[in-house]
Tab-separated table of C-alpha atoms and ligand atoms in Angstrom:
chain	number	residue	atom	x	y	z
A	1059	MET	CA	104.925	89.956	125.150
A	1060	ASN	CA	103.234	86.549	125.187
A	1061	VAL	CA	103.752	85.281	121.647
A	1062	GLY	CA	102.254	82.097	120.203
A	1063	PHE	CA	104.160	80.731	117.193
A	1064	ILE	CA	102.524	78.149	114.921
A	1065	GLY	CA	104.610	76.507	112.182
A	1066	LEU	CA	108.190	75.952	113.271
A	1067	GLY	CA	109.729	74.868	109.967
A	1068	ASN	CA	112.742	76.230	108.093
A	1069	MET	CA	111.574	79.813	108.529
A	1070	GLY	CA	109.389	79.724	111.641
A	1071	LYS	CA	111.890	78.034	113.908
A	1072	PRO	CA	114.670	80.637	113.655
A	1073	MET	CA	112.128	83.483	113.782
A	1074	ALA	CA	110.634	82.070	117.001
A	1075	ILE	CA	114.085	81.556	118.509
A	1076	ASN	CA	115.036	85.165	117.739
A	1077	LEU	CA	111.903	86.432	119.509
A	1078	ALA	CA	112.604	84.270	122.561
A	1079	THR	CA	116.247	85.338	122.642
A	1080	ALA	CA	115.103	88.964	122.641
A	1081	GLY	CA	113.118	88.278	125.818
A	1082	HIS	CA	109.580	87.526	124.612
A	1083	ASN	CA	107.656	84.663	126.146
A	1084	VAL	CA	107.320	82.434	123.073
A	1085	ILE	CA	105.156	79.321	123.039
A	1086	GLY	CA	105.456	77.316	119.843
A	1087	TYR	CA	103.515	74.596	118.093
A	1088	ASP	CA	104.176	72.543	114.985
A	1089	VAL	CA	102.399	69.387	113.821
A	1090	SER	CA	105.792	67.664	113.747
A	1091	ASN	CA	105.914	68.057	117.580
A	1092	GLU	CA	109.649	68.625	117.519
A	1093	ASN	CA	111.338	69.926	120.689
A	1094	ILE	CA	113.237	73.114	120.012
A	1095	ASP	CA	116.002	74.487	122.216
A	1096	GLY	CA	115.244	78.034	123.341
A	1097	ILE	CA	111.445	77.982	123.143
A	1098	LYS	CA	108.676	76.217	124.982
A	1099	THR	CA	106.597	73.978	122.717
A	1100	VAL	CA	103.064	72.692	123.298
A	1101	LYS	CA	100.905	69.976	121.753
A	1102	SER	CA	98.247	72.072	119.989
A	1103	GLY	CA	97.627	75.362	118.266
A	1104	ALA	CA	94.909	76.061	120.833
A	1105	GLU	CA	97.357	75.902	123.766
A	1106	CYS	CA	99.679	78.164	121.874
A	1107	ALA	CA	97.027	80.785	121.153
A	1108	LYS	CA	94.891	81.137	124.249
A	1109	ASP	CA	96.978	83.574	126.342
A	1110	ALA	CA	98.951	85.170	123.543
A	1111	GLN	CA	98.906	88.883	122.746
A	1112	VAL	CA	100.170	88.025	119.279
A	1113	VAL	CA	99.958	84.674	117.465
A	1114	ILE	CA	102.380	84.336	114.567
A	1115	THR	CA	101.781	81.717	111.868
A	1116	MET	CA	104.440	80.517	109.391
A	1117	LEU	CA	102.669	77.786	107.434
A	1118	PRO	CA	102.958	76.121	104.027
A	1119	ASP	CA	99.841	77.457	102.271
A	1120	GLY	CA	96.447	79.166	102.452
A	1121	GLU	CA	94.478	75.988	103.087
A	1122	VAL	CA	96.499	75.180	106.227
A	1123	LEU	CA	96.336	78.823	107.336
A	1124	VAL	CA	92.523	78.912	107.133
A	1125	LYS	CA	92.273	75.600	108.991
A	1126	VAL	CA	94.570	76.825	111.790
A	1127	ALA	CA	92.804	80.219	111.978
A	1128	LYS	CA	89.392	78.529	112.357
A	1129	GLU	CA	90.778	76.538	115.257
A	1130	ILE	CA	92.522	79.312	117.168
A	1131	LEU	CA	90.535	82.519	116.540
A	1132	PRO	CA	87.627	81.591	118.846
A	1133	LEU	CA	90.142	80.963	121.667
A	1134	MET	CA	92.210	84.112	121.275
A	1135	THR	CA	91.777	87.116	123.569
A	1136	PRO	CA	89.794	89.991	121.990
A	1137	GLY	CA	92.217	92.770	121.072
A	1138	SER	CA	95.075	90.355	120.370
A	1139	ILE	CA	96.602	89.957	116.908
A	1140	LEU	CA	96.960	87.138	114.407
A	1141	LEU	CA	100.136	87.868	112.440
A	1142	ASP	CA	100.526	85.591	109.432
A	1143	CYS	CA	104.000	85.566	107.896
A	1144	SER	CA	103.386	82.680	105.450
A	1145	THR	CA	103.162	83.255	101.705
A	1146	VAL	CA	99.584	82.379	100.747
A	1147	ASP	CA	96.903	83.333	98.226
A	1148	VAL	CA	95.151	86.667	98.678
A	1149	GLU	CA	91.694	85.017	99.020
A	1150	SER	CA	92.747	82.940	102.058
A	1151	THR	CA	94.309	86.011	103.659
A	1152	LEU	CA	91.096	87.987	103.234
A	1153	GLU	CA	89.025	85.096	104.580
A	1154	VAL	CA	91.205	84.976	107.715
A	1155	ALA	CA	91.020	88.771	108.153
A	1156	GLN	CA	87.206	88.650	107.976
A	1157	MET	CA	87.006	85.787	110.458
A	1158	ALA	CA	89.392	87.580	112.831
A	1159	SER	CA	87.346	90.782	112.828
A	1160	LYS	CA	84.246	88.803	113.888
A	1161	PHE	CA	86.116	87.799	117.068
A	1162	ASP	CA	87.483	91.327	117.575
A	1163	ILE	CA	90.999	90.069	116.814
A	1164	GLY	CA	93.369	92.173	114.737
A	1165	SER	CA	94.989	90.522	111.728
A	1166	LEU	CA	98.061	91.305	109.674
A	1167	ASP	CA	99.327	89.516	106.568
A	1168	ALA	CA	103.091	89.927	106.636
A	1169	PRO	CA	104.888	87.654	104.172
A	1170	VAL	CA	108.653	87.927	104.153
A	1171	SER	CA	111.569	88.194	101.829
A	1172	GLY	CA	115.088	87.172	102.828
A	1173	GLY	CA	114.833	83.380	103.049
A	1174	ILE	CA	116.227	81.038	105.667
A	1175	LEU	CA	119.441	83.024	106.092
A	1176	GLY	CA	117.436	86.209	106.712
A	1177	ALA	CA	115.202	84.368	109.190
A	1178	LYS	CA	118.242	83.160	111.137
A	1179	ALA	CA	120.028	86.505	111.048
A	1180	GLY	CA	116.873	88.500	111.895
A	1181	THR	CA	117.191	90.504	108.691
A	1182	LEU	CA	113.901	89.688	106.939
A	1183	THR	CA	111.797	92.242	105.084
A	1184	PHE	CA	108.103	92.184	106.040
A	1185	MET	CA	105.439	93.365	103.582
A	1186	VAL	CA	102.397	94.024	105.668
A	1187	GLY	CA	98.670	94.309	105.024
A	1188	GLY	CA	96.252	95.440	107.738
A	1189	VAL	CA	95.368	98.472	109.839
A	1190	GLU	CA	97.898	100.874	111.292
A	1191	ALA	CA	96.974	100.294	114.958
A	1192	ASP	CA	97.702	96.549	114.638
A	1193	PHE	CA	100.858	97.242	112.635
A	1194	ASN	CA	102.113	99.540	115.399
A	1195	LYS	CA	101.481	96.871	118.044
A	1196	ALA	CA	103.575	94.359	116.064
A	1197	LYS	CA	106.455	96.738	115.197
A	1198	ASN	CA	108.616	95.562	118.056
A	1199	LEU	CA	108.358	91.950	116.823
A	1200	PHE	CA	109.116	92.904	113.212
A	1201	ASP	CA	112.138	94.790	114.458
A	1202	ILE	CA	113.560	91.660	116.088
A	1203	MET	CA	112.818	89.275	113.212
A	1204	GLY	CA	113.677	91.669	110.416
A	1205	GLN	CA	115.410	94.805	109.264
A	1206	LYS	CA	112.595	96.369	107.239
A	1207	PHE	CA	108.807	96.345	107.569
A	1208	VAL	CA	106.400	98.272	105.420
A	1209	LEU	CA	102.661	98.705	105.879
A	1210	CYS	CA	101.513	98.379	102.267
A	1211	GLY	CA	97.775	98.930	102.713
A	1212	PRO	CA	94.685	97.102	104.007
A	1213	ALA	CA	94.379	93.335	104.549
A	1214	GLY	CA	95.780	91.360	101.618
A	1215	SER	CA	98.233	94.096	100.562
A	1216	GLY	CA	101.235	92.296	102.033
A	1217	GLN	CA	100.508	89.152	100.031
A	1218	ALA	CA	99.775	91.237	96.938
A	1219	VAL	CA	103.174	92.982	97.101
A	1220	LYS	CA	104.960	89.716	97.761
A	1221	ILE	CA	103.549	87.947	94.708
A	1222	CYS	CA	104.100	90.982	92.452
A	1223	ASN	CA	107.711	91.201	93.642
A	1224	ASN	CA	108.325	87.506	93.100
A	1225	MET	CA	106.680	87.552	89.684
A	1226	ILE	CA	109.244	90.218	88.718
A	1227	LEU	CA	112.006	88.122	90.277
A	1228	GLY	CA	111.019	84.932	88.417
A	1229	ALA	CA	110.773	86.785	85.115
A	1230	THR	CA	114.061	88.684	85.501
A	1231	MET	CA	115.878	85.517	86.533
A	1232	ILE	CA	114.687	83.750	83.389
A	1233	ALA	CA	115.637	86.758	81.244
A	1234	THR	CA	119.092	86.861	82.865
A	1235	CYS	CA	119.613	83.123	82.289
A	1236	GLU	CA	118.444	83.442	78.671
A	1237	ALA	CA	120.897	86.247	78.083
A	1238	PHE	CA	123.785	84.135	79.436
A	1239	ALA	CA	122.719	81.152	77.276
A	1240	LEU	CA	122.627	83.415	74.220
A	1241	ALA	CA	125.936	85.077	75.131
A	1242	ASP	CA	127.561	81.620	75.348
A	1243	LYS	CA	126.421	80.784	71.819
A	1244	LEU	CA	127.760	84.149	70.651
A	1245	ASN	CA	131.145	83.240	72.159
A	1246	LEU	CA	131.004	86.063	74.655
A	1247	SER	CA	132.841	85.679	77.951
A	1248	ARG	CA	130.480	85.439	80.911
A	1249	GLU	CA	132.719	87.750	82.953
A	1250	LYS	CA	132.505	90.467	80.284
A	1251	MET	CA	128.720	89.986	80.043
A	1252	PHE	CA	128.456	90.522	83.791
A	1253	GLU	CA	130.852	93.463	83.810
A	1254	VAL	CA	128.862	95.337	81.195
A	1255	VAL	CA	125.263	94.336	81.994
A	1256	SER	CA	125.596	94.786	85.760
A	1257	THR	CA	126.431	98.450	85.155
A	1258	SER	CA	124.115	98.967	82.160
A	1259	SER	CA	120.382	99.060	81.594
A	1260	GLY	CA	120.075	95.258	81.758
A	1261	TYR	CA	121.034	95.250	85.433
A	1262	SER	CA	118.750	93.688	88.020
A	1263	TRP	CA	118.952	91.957	91.385
A	1264	SER	CA	119.100	88.615	89.512
A	1265	MET	CA	122.154	89.735	87.563
A	1266	ASN	CA	123.934	91.920	90.099
A	1267	ALA	CA	123.335	90.219	93.449
A	1268	TYR	CA	122.388	86.649	92.586
A	1269	CYS	CA	124.124	85.958	89.284
A	1270	PRO	CA	123.001	82.563	87.879
A	1271	ALA	CA	126.356	81.972	86.119
A	1272	PRO	CA	128.848	80.180	88.412
A	1273	GLY	CA	132.061	82.049	89.191
A	1274	VAL	CA	130.670	85.364	88.015
A	1275	GLY	CA	129.654	88.269	90.272
A	1276	PRO	CA	129.208	88.041	94.041
A	1277	THR	CA	128.968	84.578	95.625
A	1278	SER	CA	125.512	83.077	95.092
A	1279	PRO	CA	123.898	79.595	94.982
A	1280	SER	CA	125.256	79.087	91.432
A	1281	ASP	CA	128.717	78.918	93.036
A	1282	ASN	CA	127.495	76.096	95.269
A	1283	ASN	CA	126.122	73.810	92.574
A	1284	TYR	CA	122.729	75.569	92.834
A	1285	GLU	CA	122.037	74.412	96.392
A	1286	PRO	CA	119.127	76.614	97.539
A	1287	GLY	CA	119.056	79.563	98.474
A	1288	PHE	CA	115.561	80.085	97.254
A	1289	SER	CA	114.318	76.834	95.798
A	1290	ALA	CA	112.696	76.461	92.390
A	1291	ALA	CA	109.719	74.848	94.195
A	1292	LEU	CA	109.118	78.020	96.233
A	1293	MET	CA	109.524	80.203	93.154
A	1294	LEU	CA	106.957	78.050	91.348
A	1295	LYS	CA	104.608	78.325	94.339
A	1296	ASP	CA	104.819	82.139	94.286
A	1297	LEU	CA	104.422	82.325	90.495
A	1298	LYS	CA	101.319	80.145	90.700
A	1299	LEU	CA	99.937	82.474	93.396
A	1300	SER	CA	100.592	85.431	91.088
A	1301	GLN	CA	98.648	83.745	88.284
A	1302	GLN	CA	95.794	82.830	90.630
A	1303	ALA	CA	95.605	86.476	91.752
A	1304	ALA	CA	95.859	87.764	88.154
A	1305	LYS	CA	92.992	85.497	87.102
A	1306	SER	CA	90.812	86.562	90.011
A	1307	VAL	CA	91.072	90.258	89.114
A	1308	GLY	CA	91.377	89.928	85.325
A	1309	ALA	CA	94.948	91.286	85.102
A	1310	LYS	CA	97.067	90.546	82.006
A	1311	THR	CA	100.416	89.021	83.033
A	1312	PRO	CA	101.734	87.242	79.917
A	1313	ILE	CA	105.372	87.186	81.085
A	1314	GLY	CA	104.325	85.965	84.551
A	1315	GLU	CA	102.308	83.237	82.822
A	1316	LYS	CA	105.283	82.157	80.723
A	1317	ALA	CA	107.596	82.256	83.752
A	1318	THR	CA	105.158	79.976	85.615
A	1319	GLU	CA	105.149	77.535	82.695
A	1320	LEU	CA	108.962	77.499	82.489
A	1321	TYR	CA	109.432	76.970	86.244
A	1322	ASN	CA	106.771	74.271	86.171
A	1323	ASP	CA	108.701	72.382	83.454
A	1324	PHE	CA	111.953	73.008	85.320
A	1325	VAL	CA	110.633	71.615	88.619
A	1326	GLU	CA	109.122	68.592	86.856
A	1327	LYS	CA	112.475	67.837	85.292
A	1328	GLU	CA	114.962	68.789	88.022
A	1329	GLY	CA	112.823	68.393	91.172
A	1330	GLY	CA	112.052	71.450	93.296
A	1331	ASN	CA	115.041	71.368	95.614
A	1332	ILE	CA	117.440	73.215	93.362
A	1333	ASP	CA	117.985	76.949	93.511
A	1334	PHE	CA	115.729	78.906	91.153
A	1335	SER	CA	118.810	80.387	89.436
A	1336	GLY	CA	119.514	76.824	88.206
A	1337	MET	CA	117.148	77.760	85.365
A	1338	LEU	CA	120.388	78.623	83.508
A	1339	ARG	CA	121.078	74.889	83.213
A	1340	ALA	CA	117.727	74.248	81.559
A	1341	LEU	CA	118.233	77.068	79.065
A	1342	GLU	CA	121.793	75.989	78.292
A	1343	GLU	CA	120.449	72.519	77.528
A	1344	LYS	CA	117.667	73.909	75.348
A	1345	SER	CA	120.062	75.974	73.317
B	1993	LIG	P1	108.419	74.526	106.062
B	1993	LIG	O1	107.667	73.475	105.325
B	1993	LIG	O2	109.838	74.290	106.454
B	1993	LIG	O3	107.597	74.918	107.412
B	1993	LIG	C1	106.206	74.879	107.535
B	1993	LIG	C2	105.917	74.223	108.887
B	1993	LIG	O4	104.517	74.242	109.138
B	1993	LIG	C3	106.354	72.745	108.945
B	1993	LIG	O5	107.265	72.561	110.010
B	1993	LIG	C4	105.040	71.995	109.150
B	1993	LIG	O6	105.186	70.841	109.973
B	1993	LIG	C5	104.195	73.056	109.838
B	1993	LIG	N1	102.753	72.830	109.749
B	1993	LIG	C6	102.033	72.372	108.683
B	1993	LIG	N2	100.714	72.296	109.003
B	1993	LIG	C7	100.612	72.727	110.290
B	1993	LIG	C8	99.528	72.886	111.189
B	1993	LIG	N3	98.261	72.583	110.825
B	1993	LIG	N4	99.769	73.327	112.451
B	1993	LIG	C9	101.040	73.607	112.841
B	1993	LIG	N5	102.124	73.488	112.026
B	1993	LIG	C10	101.911	73.050	110.783
B	1993	LIG	O7	108.294	75.849	105.182
B	1993	LIG	P2	109.163	77.195	105.329
B	1993	LIG	O8	110.292	77.150	104.360
B	1993	LIG	O9	109.401	77.468	106.763
B	1993	LIG	O10	108.116	78.250	104.735
B	1993	LIG	C11	107.024	78.732	105.503
B	1993	LIG	C12	106.311	79.812	104.713
B	1993	LIG	O11	107.230	80.866	104.418
B	1993	LIG	C13	105.757	79.340	103.364
B	1993	LIG	O12	104.508	79.942	103.171
B	1993	LIG	C14	106.792	79.825	102.366
B	1993	LIG	O13	106.249	80.051	101.091
B	1993	LIG	C15	107.262	81.109	103.021
B	1993	LIG	N6	108.620	81.540	102.654
B	1993	LIG	C16	109.653	80.646	102.669
B	1993	LIG	C17	110.932	81.081	102.321
B	1993	LIG	C18	112.095	80.113	102.336
B	1993	LIG	O14	113.173	80.488	101.819
B	1993	LIG	N7	111.974	78.906	102.900
B	1993	LIG	C19	111.145	82.403	101.943
B	1993	LIG	C20	110.076	83.293	101.993
B	1993	LIG	C21	108.811	82.841	102.325
């Protein structure tokens, strides 16, 4: 397949390399104009998009996505697909889907879970919004870049699932950190906390797979001085998107709101480039 790839950052670069390694003809573009071994790069999004059957975008936010889509959609071949893997707000996704349909271009929102390691290993999970025919055309690409891909519903559904999932993640991480901070004050050993909770009703991915207490449970960023992993800045971004979406549809998300406030304070204090499980530090200090 001729694949255009726009946004070759921490995530996009390894995803594009995996597609090229699997034999696709990948042409990449990033504003940084960096040369990347393994893929051909060009000097504009337009060059990247014009002969592509699928254009993949992996960009920082909705504003950049809309700007890029406005530039490339008129140049894309009717029947081709714009596959956006960035995490962005639902409104921008829907705006891009509407624009794409005017040019007879298919569009899929397909944000990912699995982080930089998953992007490199080709083990991402894709949560996809769009129509089945477009999803089927992109399956082969998902299969190379990831290990699981789910069509969640019409345009916007991929972004909706992503922000709901990450709102749960942010909230459960804070709850897990709080419980460790409380357990410390109650003179409970962290190992015993983990042993019991990870096999009891308090278990969660945050506790069992990504334990925020160093030296406890499977190896995670807490064992590496909270080097990300999944940075607190990205968690804050996703929580803010969840609150923006909640506001737009009038949904009550009081815990999501509190989680956003706590990660906002955390990022202001610690900077965003610390793993989101580092929240334990902030709660230890508070207590
Ligand atoms: P990044 O900042 O490393 O990469 C974004 C790239 O887009 C940069 O290289 C930037 O130069 C480029 N870019 C910006 N404007 C552009 C434009 N107009 N045209 C072309 N290129 C442009 O970010 P990332 O970590 O790769 O994340 C990308 C997306 O994936 C984000 O939406 C993020 O929320 C999401 N995401 C990231 C992770 C993660 O662990 N890093 C995990 C899941 C989802």
